[in-house]
């Protein structure tokens, strides 16, 4: 089975970069990325590739090379579905905010809408690929909808979870540790569909890194991978608090344990807490699935990873208030960084949102600077918590375009995202323009304690 036309529904952080790389590596395949959000599609088609809606190192070059050659962005979802041999579903699957499973289960509303649309439009056989992270056994539901509402055409459902991390998405896509493809491998048609997707990735990924499994293993592996990664961050963050109380340094501990090859060095960086669209959502999902199967101990075990992360964010903010003589009321506090990690403009579940909210409850005045996040996004993030009125958020929080303006006249600075440029700042100058004593709270272990103390700062770093 040779694939000539691909359609991807959802032009977000996952769909956009993934399809751009497939288009680059497979010039003979036409790839159309569709989205119901017209503004987003317009931005993807922006003449200036630097203005595409997602910031990701290396992405604009790939888009420049492929756009209008064999990569297209469109709002005509029906047409793209109709023409495609293979359809990737890459729409968002947020945590439910209502009804059964509220705050835990994944909301599959958009996935179901996609399935119904595919069923309505398709006139020939299709391979449907789940790219979005989904609860185990979603493929079954998808197949059920497609088979029962379709025009009698046949569908193969594959699970091909995304392991790209934001900020390194292009590199992760070009050189993946592995690509996982789950399908109905017990049937000939299922095997053929899996092979069709394997052939696409084999354009640039060595065959031994292309893993094929049944659909359920693939779906569950994705949740497991994210749960394990998040668990490592919560584990090291738990140690950071212990380090602060005992005089140990979490960086030394992380290095010492990480050099044990059985443990490994990656994902042991203590921080103000993990964020991003996936970790929390996927673990909540795992917790929900476990609970619904009556596996309460399994659910409690994984829920603790989230509870530890919430504690870390709260503890960081509480420590700021305590250190600032138990009050931040009316004090100007500069937050450096709003994105959930460096090299992305994504702010979903960013620790900065929760730290800011805590400080605002203590009546602080906040000034934010982030190199890539826009003012409207910062206000939207705070408004979405519904802790106070939109008007109050705008009067208590200001957003500025450089770090010096943010820190000038402030009582304290908190580093919340590990942007490289924060290391290069003229901290002597910043010190000069701050109120004294001048406090810096490093939530990312980005700055050197000794240097900061020599300048004169009262310096606090997580885990030391
Ligand atoms: C999404 C999911 O959040 C994640 O679980 C999964 O692993 C990959 O897909 P992401 O690409 O980061 O991640 O989401 P987002 O940037 O929100 O993009 C989703 C896009 O789908 C949005 O642009 C939205 O407009 C679009 N969409 C949503 C549709 O086109 N149709 C719909 O019915 C719903
Ligand atoms: C994650 C997974 O890594 C990726 O495979 C999956 O497909 C999507 O979810 P992403 O959320 O983009 O990717 O970023 P990631 O690099 O995993 O970081 C997640 C959060 O953990 C960030 O807030 C980051 O700052 C934090 N983190 C990560 C730490 O605090 N310490 C670490 O050592 C690593």
XYZ file of C-alpha atoms and ligand atoms in Angstrom:
532
model
C 0.000 0.000 0.000
C 1.662 3.254 -1.131
C 0.513 6.467 0.505
C 0.206 9.457 -1.828
C -1.877 11.894 0.200
C -1.809 12.533 3.927
C -4.222 14.715 5.860
C -3.584 15.817 9.423
C -6.437 17.225 11.492
C -5.069 19.697 14.051
C -2.376 22.258 13.216
C -1.013 22.542 16.742
C 2.297 21.909 18.486
C 2.188 18.261 17.468
C 0.469 18.268 14.054
C 2.389 21.232 12.593
C 6.001 20.157 13.231
C 5.318 16.436 12.659
C 3.737 16.999 9.251
C 6.423 19.499 8.231
C 9.097 16.859 8.838
C 7.138 14.099 7.057
C 6.714 16.461 4.065
C 10.408 17.252 4.034
C 11.503 13.624 4.242
C 8.886 12.285 1.809
C 8.795 14.724 -1.121
C 6.583 12.370 -3.164
C 3.751 12.545 -0.594
C 1.343 15.486 -0.415
C 0.681 16.500 3.170
C -2.265 18.756 4.043
C -2.665 20.034 7.582
C -6.173 21.224 8.400
C -7.649 22.982 11.394
C -10.988 24.529 12.308
C -9.138 27.560 13.632
C -8.922 29.932 10.638
C -6.544 32.321 12.340
C -4.109 29.520 13.036
C -4.159 28.300 9.435
C -3.690 31.851 8.186
C -0.659 32.162 10.439
C 0.800 28.896 9.107
C 0.401 30.372 5.641
C 1.990 33.675 6.619
C 4.383 34.811 3.914
C 7.070 35.440 6.495
C 7.899 31.960 7.853
C 9.191 33.530 11.045
C 5.559 34.380 11.847
C 4.142 30.854 11.824
C 2.083 30.245 14.979
C 4.497 27.907 16.709
C 7.980 28.757 17.781
C 10.251 25.746 17.599
C 13.982 25.880 16.750
C 14.541 24.719 13.154
C 10.841 24.562 12.255
C 10.704 27.664 10.081
C 13.476 26.296 7.831
C 11.576 23.053 7.250
C 8.372 24.981 6.535
C 10.209 27.314 4.162
C 11.497 24.341 2.178
C 8.247 22.371 2.009
C 5.326 24.790 2.134
C 3.383 24.906 -1.122
C 5.717 22.215 -2.492
C 4.109 19.222 -0.765
C 3.029 20.750 2.551
C -0.252 22.651 2.631
C -2.264 24.334 5.375
C -6.003 24.655 4.914
C -9.336 25.063 6.653
C -11.097 22.872 4.104
C -11.216 19.798 6.321
C -13.677 17.841 4.152
C -11.610 18.185 0.977
C -8.410 17.106 2.701
C -10.101 14.083 4.288
C -11.629 13.092 0.979
C -8.315 13.129 -0.868
C -6.229 11.434 1.811
C -5.177 7.790 1.987
C -3.994 8.310 5.528
C -5.471 10.698 8.131
C -3.621 11.709 11.281
C -5.767 12.910 14.176
C -3.806 15.461 16.107
C -6.459 17.507 17.853
C -6.281 18.405 21.507
C -7.557 16.081 24.217
C -7.741 18.284 27.318
C -8.654 17.062 30.781
C -12.438 17.083 31.217
C -13.785 20.168 32.977
C -17.309 18.815 33.486
C -19.343 15.705 34.281
C -17.998 12.245 35.064
C -14.232 12.166 35.269
C -14.077 15.958 35.639
C -10.507 17.062 36.371
C -9.117 13.630 35.460
C -10.376 11.884 32.345
C -9.391 13.042 28.871
C -12.116 14.902 27.010
C -12.581 12.991 23.777
C -15.176 15.330 22.328
C -12.872 16.567 19.546
C -11.691 13.064 18.693
C -15.260 11.889 18.278
C -16.111 14.910 16.123
C -13.158 14.065 13.883
C -14.276 10.445 13.593
C -17.801 11.465 12.618
C -16.495 13.923 10.061
C -14.172 11.312 8.535
C -17.064 8.833 8.386
C -19.332 11.368 6.711
C -16.847 12.476 4.062
C -14.866 9.350 3.121
C -15.631 7.608 -0.152
C -12.668 5.217 -0.205
C -10.735 3.129 2.341
C -8.645 5.090 4.834
C -5.984 4.515 7.399
C -6.711 6.640 10.480
C -3.768 7.353 12.742
C -4.168 8.462 16.374
C -1.454 11.002 17.030
C -3.109 12.684 19.998
C -2.451 11.071 23.364
C -5.517 9.057 24.211
C -6.801 6.759 26.904
C -6.229 3.079 26.257
C -8.901 1.560 24.023
C -9.866 4.797 22.264
C -9.026 3.146 18.958
C -11.875 0.738 19.599
C -14.326 3.603 20.024
C -13.005 5.293 16.894
C -13.451 2.130 14.864
C -16.947 1.685 16.189
C -18.010 5.183 15.094
C -16.327 4.888 11.698
C -17.782 1.457 10.934
C -21.301 2.343 12.050
C -21.728 5.803 10.592
C -19.538 5.513 7.495
C -20.389 4.995 3.838
C -19.420 1.336 3.915
C -15.738 2.029 3.275
C -13.241 0.215 5.465
C -10.938 1.756 8.036
C -7.743 0.691 9.705
C -6.939 2.439 12.968
C -3.314 2.883 13.973
C -1.842 4.350 17.126
C 1.336 6.349 16.524
C 1.980 8.328 19.700
C 4.156 11.393 19.607
C 7.257 11.517 21.772
C 8.552 14.903 20.641
C 9.342 17.410 23.371
C 8.697 21.080 22.762
C 11.781 23.165 22.164
C 13.552 20.171 20.594
C 10.654 18.932 18.448
C 12.478 19.092 15.115
C 15.504 17.216 16.393
C 13.269 14.682 18.170
C 11.388 14.119 14.909
C 14.523 13.857 12.771
C 16.379 11.530 15.186
C 13.792 9.720 17.292
C 14.883 7.167 19.936
C 12.064 5.049 18.555
C 8.832 5.383 16.592
C 5.934 3.367 17.933
C 3.215 2.098 15.626
C 0.315 0.089 16.997
C -2.200 -1.631 14.738
C -4.411 -4.625 14.254
C -1.391 -6.835 13.605
C -3.388 -10.059 13.752
C -5.069 -9.367 10.408
C -3.593 -8.977 6.931
C -5.289 -5.586 6.397
C -4.035 -4.361 9.772
C -0.482 -5.490 9.007
C -0.603 -3.717 5.641
C -1.714 -0.492 7.265
C 1.092 -0.721 9.826
C 3.584 -1.355 7.010
C 2.307 1.686 5.100
C 3.147 3.912 8.062
C 6.437 2.097 8.681
C 7.391 2.876 5.055
C 6.832 6.582 5.648
C 9.098 6.740 8.695
C 11.648 4.450 7.037
C 12.444 7.376 4.703
C 14.684 8.649 7.501
C 14.428 6.475 10.620
C 16.509 3.254 10.827
C 14.216 0.194 10.669
C 15.371 -1.163 14.029
C 13.924 1.930 15.689
C 10.468 1.381 14.217
C 8.539 -0.647 16.780
C 5.262 -2.286 15.888
C 2.793 -3.552 18.500
C -0.903 -4.039 18.927
C -2.950 -0.877 19.396
C -3.427 -1.224 23.162
C 0.272 -1.599 23.920
C 1.009 1.439 21.811
C -1.642 3.601 23.487
C -0.551 2.542 26.969
C 3.169 2.965 26.205
C 2.663 6.625 25.502
C 0.966 7.249 28.850
C 3.617 5.162 30.587
C 6.513 7.061 29.012
C 5.146 10.417 30.130
C 4.282 9.099 33.597
C 7.836 7.760 34.060
C 9.390 11.028 32.898
C 7.193 13.123 35.164
C 7.866 10.738 38.031
C 11.602 11.361 37.725
C 11.073 15.106 37.982
C 8.819 14.702 41.021
C 11.344 12.318 42.581
C 14.213 14.768 42.252
C 11.969 17.628 43.386
C 11.065 15.651 46.497
C 14.803 15.378 47.153
C 15.243 19.128 46.595
C 13.190 19.898 49.676
C 15.155 17.389 51.693
C 18.394 18.960 50.418
C 17.309 22.416 51.526
C 16.688 21.128 55.045
C 19.853 19.060 55.349
C 22.538 21.139 53.645
C 22.901 18.730 50.723
C 22.775 20.111 47.180
C 20.268 18.584 44.787
C 22.546 19.101 41.788
C 25.280 17.051 43.465
C 22.784 14.365 44.400
C 21.370 14.280 40.844
C 24.851 13.988 39.371
C 25.881 11.233 41.767
C 22.795 9.104 41.194
C 22.577 9.900 37.472
C 26.070 8.503 36.840
C 24.728 5.121 37.810
C 24.005 3.890 34.293
C 20.999 1.975 35.586
C 19.440 5.307 36.604
C 20.832 7.578 33.873
C 21.482 11.336 33.840
C 18.430 12.673 32.030
C 15.317 14.200 33.611
C 16.924 14.700 36.995
C 16.939 18.480 36.973
C 15.180 19.903 39.975
C 12.812 22.751 39.169
C 9.914 24.844 40.363
C 7.717 22.082 38.942
C 7.002 20.447 35.626
C 4.474 21.925 33.217
C 3.457 21.370 29.628
C 0.344 20.030 28.014
C 1.107 16.351 28.547
C 2.578 15.262 31.873
C -0.242 16.210 34.195
C -2.974 15.363 31.711
C -1.553 11.945 30.906
C -1.008 10.982 34.535
C -4.518 12.105 35.485
C -5.698 9.961 32.654
C -3.743 6.990 33.973
C -5.146 7.600 37.447
C -8.669 7.760 36.063
C -8.296 4.571 34.039
C -6.799 2.737 37.032
C -9.601 3.897 39.327
C -12.279 2.912 36.875
C -10.762 -0.575 36.754
C -10.803 -0.727 40.568
C -6.991 -0.510 40.793
C -6.932 2.007 43.636
C -3.338 1.409 44.737
C -2.097 1.896 41.184
C -4.124 5.109 40.927
C -2.811 6.459 44.247
C 0.762 5.652 43.290
C 0.646 7.770 40.137
C -1.463 10.532 41.634
C 1.353 11.199 44.084
C 3.533 12.405 41.181
C 1.049 15.222 40.563
C 0.595 16.018 44.250
C 4.370 16.354 44.633
C 4.474 18.692 41.650
C 1.701 20.883 43.053
C 3.543 20.968 46.357
C 6.755 22.086 44.666
C 5.096 25.068 42.959
C 3.329 26.105 46.173
C 6.425 25.623 48.288
C 8.501 27.811 45.972
C 6.003 30.681 46.136
C 5.467 30.281 49.887
C 9.203 30.454 50.452
C 9.337 33.732 48.524
C 6.700 35.264 50.777
C 8.376 33.969 53.932
C 11.802 35.235 52.876
C 10.426 38.651 51.954
C 9.664 39.235 55.659
C 6.346 37.392 55.495
C 4.666 39.909 53.235
C 4.694 40.741 49.547
C 1.668 43.018 49.720
C 2.262 46.005 47.450
C 5.781 44.791 46.613
C 6.973 44.687 43.038
C 8.154 41.222 42.070
C 9.728 40.442 38.716
C 9.087 37.068 37.113
C 11.624 36.054 34.484
C 10.077 33.456 32.233
C 6.484 32.370 31.733
C 6.796 29.450 29.260
C 6.765 25.957 30.812
C 10.356 25.422 29.613
C 12.876 27.276 27.465
C 12.754 27.507 23.670
C 8.979 27.372 23.388
C 6.171 29.921 23.532
C 3.853 27.307 25.040
C 2.575 28.143 28.523
C 0.162 25.284 29.160
C 0.354 24.197 32.832
C 3.471 26.322 33.276
C 4.635 26.567 36.912
C 4.883 30.350 36.427
C 1.080 30.638 36.251
C 0.648 29.044 39.678
C 3.531 30.903 41.303
C 2.102 34.185 40.005
C -1.374 33.302 41.238
C -0.044 32.527 44.710
C 1.840 35.818 44.888
C -1.168 37.747 43.597
C -3.280 36.239 46.381
C -0.708 37.775 48.718
C -1.327 41.117 46.958
C 2.041 41.339 45.202
C 2.486 43.512 42.114
C 3.920 41.396 39.356
C 5.972 42.283 36.317
C 6.602 39.513 33.804
C 9.187 39.206 31.098
C 9.404 36.202 28.777
C 11.335 36.295 25.489
C 8.646 34.436 23.515
C 5.318 34.631 25.328
C 2.903 37.400 24.384
C 1.081 39.613 26.883
C -2.389 38.378 25.863
C -1.344 34.803 26.599
C -0.131 35.686 30.096
C -3.417 37.399 30.924
C -5.412 34.551 29.392
C -3.509 32.035 31.565
C -4.245 33.972 34.747
C -7.873 34.626 33.787
C -8.418 30.918 33.149
C -7.762 30.174 36.840
C -10.761 32.391 37.720
C -9.106 33.392 40.999
C -9.867 37.092 40.525
C -11.479 39.375 37.967
C -9.876 39.993 34.588
C -9.645 43.643 35.513
C -7.708 42.847 38.697
C -5.277 40.639 36.804
C -4.572 43.505 34.424
C -4.095 46.033 37.180
C -1.811 43.836 39.311
C 0.244 42.263 36.533
C 2.212 44.054 33.870
C 4.115 42.479 31.008
C 7.249 44.110 29.630
C 9.671 43.547 26.770
C 12.954 43.198 28.560
C 14.426 41.811 31.738
C 15.960 45.097 32.900
C 12.663 46.910 32.758
C 11.020 44.035 34.649
C 13.538 43.984 37.463
C 14.042 47.738 37.894
C 12.720 48.930 41.237
C 11.650 45.445 42.319
C 12.014 43.805 45.724
C 12.645 40.378 44.287
C 13.240 38.460 41.065
C 12.103 34.900 40.443
C 13.584 32.884 37.572
C 10.805 30.556 36.441
C 11.928 29.447 32.960
C 15.489 28.425 32.121
C 15.948 30.720 29.089
C 19.656 30.932 28.184
C 19.499 34.717 27.932
C 18.831 35.008 31.675
C 22.321 33.646 32.322
C 23.839 36.368 30.182
C 22.045 39.278 31.870
C 24.106 42.030 33.467
C 23.160 41.024 36.994
C 25.373 43.762 38.525
C 23.240 46.348 36.765
C 20.060 44.605 37.829
C 21.267 44.623 41.437
C 21.991 48.349 41.261
C 18.423 49.130 40.138
C 16.604 46.920 42.681
C 15.395 47.755 46.186
C 17.657 46.448 48.944
C 17.988 43.843 50.216
C 17.660 42.493 46.673
C 16.337 38.940 46.510
C 16.689 36.431 43.693
C 14.788 33.125 43.729
C 16.131 30.722 41.155
C 13.510 28.090 40.361
C 15.644 26.538 37.641
C 19.162 26.340 39.078
C 20.252 28.613 36.252
C 22.484 31.101 38.073
C 25.690 30.608 40.042
C 25.141 31.128 43.761
C 28.631 32.391 44.508
C 28.596 35.000 41.727
C 25.150 36.225 42.723
C 26.121 36.507 46.384
C 29.313 38.356 45.496
C 27.220 40.933 43.634
C 25.225 41.385 46.829
C 22.012 39.458 46.194
C 20.174 37.488 48.831
C 20.124 34.357 46.722
C 17.869 31.319 47.011
C 18.054 28.387 44.599
C 15.771 25.396 44.603
C 17.401 22.373 46.250
C 20.396 24.021 47.892
C -2.508 17.765 20.935
C -2.975 17.117 22.246
O -3.122 18.118 23.214
C -2.055 16.080 22.768
O -2.727 15.298 23.719
C -1.608 15.156 21.740
O -0.603 14.321 22.229
C -1.234 15.829 20.464
O -2.190 16.773 20.040
P -1.088 19.931 20.542
O -0.764 19.788 19.102
O -0.046 20.496 21.441
O -1.389 18.547 21.223
O -2.473 20.704 20.693
P -2.901 22.106 20.095
O -1.690 22.957 19.878
O -4.008 22.587 20.969
O -3.474 21.763 18.645
C -4.659 21.117 18.386
C -5.333 21.788 17.188
O -6.472 21.017 16.799
C -5.836 23.201 17.435
O -5.245 24.088 16.531
C -7.366 23.095 17.198
O -7.923 24.239 16.584
C -7.455 21.891 16.305
N -8.783 21.239 16.323
C -9.372 20.874 17.477
C -9.426 20.957 15.115
O -8.916 21.294 14.050
N -10.634 20.307 15.130
C -11.246 19.952 16.287
O -12.348 19.374 16.255
C -10.593 20.248 17.504
C 6.872 15.753 27.114
C 7.634 14.471 26.763
O 9.032 14.655 27.042
C 7.409 14.118 25.307
O 8.061 12.898 24.983
C 5.921 13.986 25.081
O 5.605 13.614 23.785
C 5.218 15.289 25.432
O 5.498 15.602 26.798
P 7.287 18.343 26.776
O 6.151 18.510 27.715
O 7.291 19.107 25.517
O 7.449 16.817 26.376
O 8.638 18.756 27.547
P 9.643 18.032 28.537
O 11.003 18.328 28.077
O 9.320 16.629 28.761
O 9.435 18.853 29.899
C 8.241 18.794 30.655
C 8.386 19.620 31.908
O 9.273 19.011 32.839
C 8.926 21.026 31.684
O 8.229 21.948 32.473
C 10.367 20.912 32.122
O 10.894 22.158 32.546
C 10.248 19.936 33.268
N 11.500 19.212 33.554
C 12.023 18.362 32.632
C 12.136 19.386 34.780
O 11.679 20.150 35.634
N 13.293 18.688 35.022
C 13.841 17.829 34.115
O 14.898 17.225 34.414
C 13.186 17.670 32.874
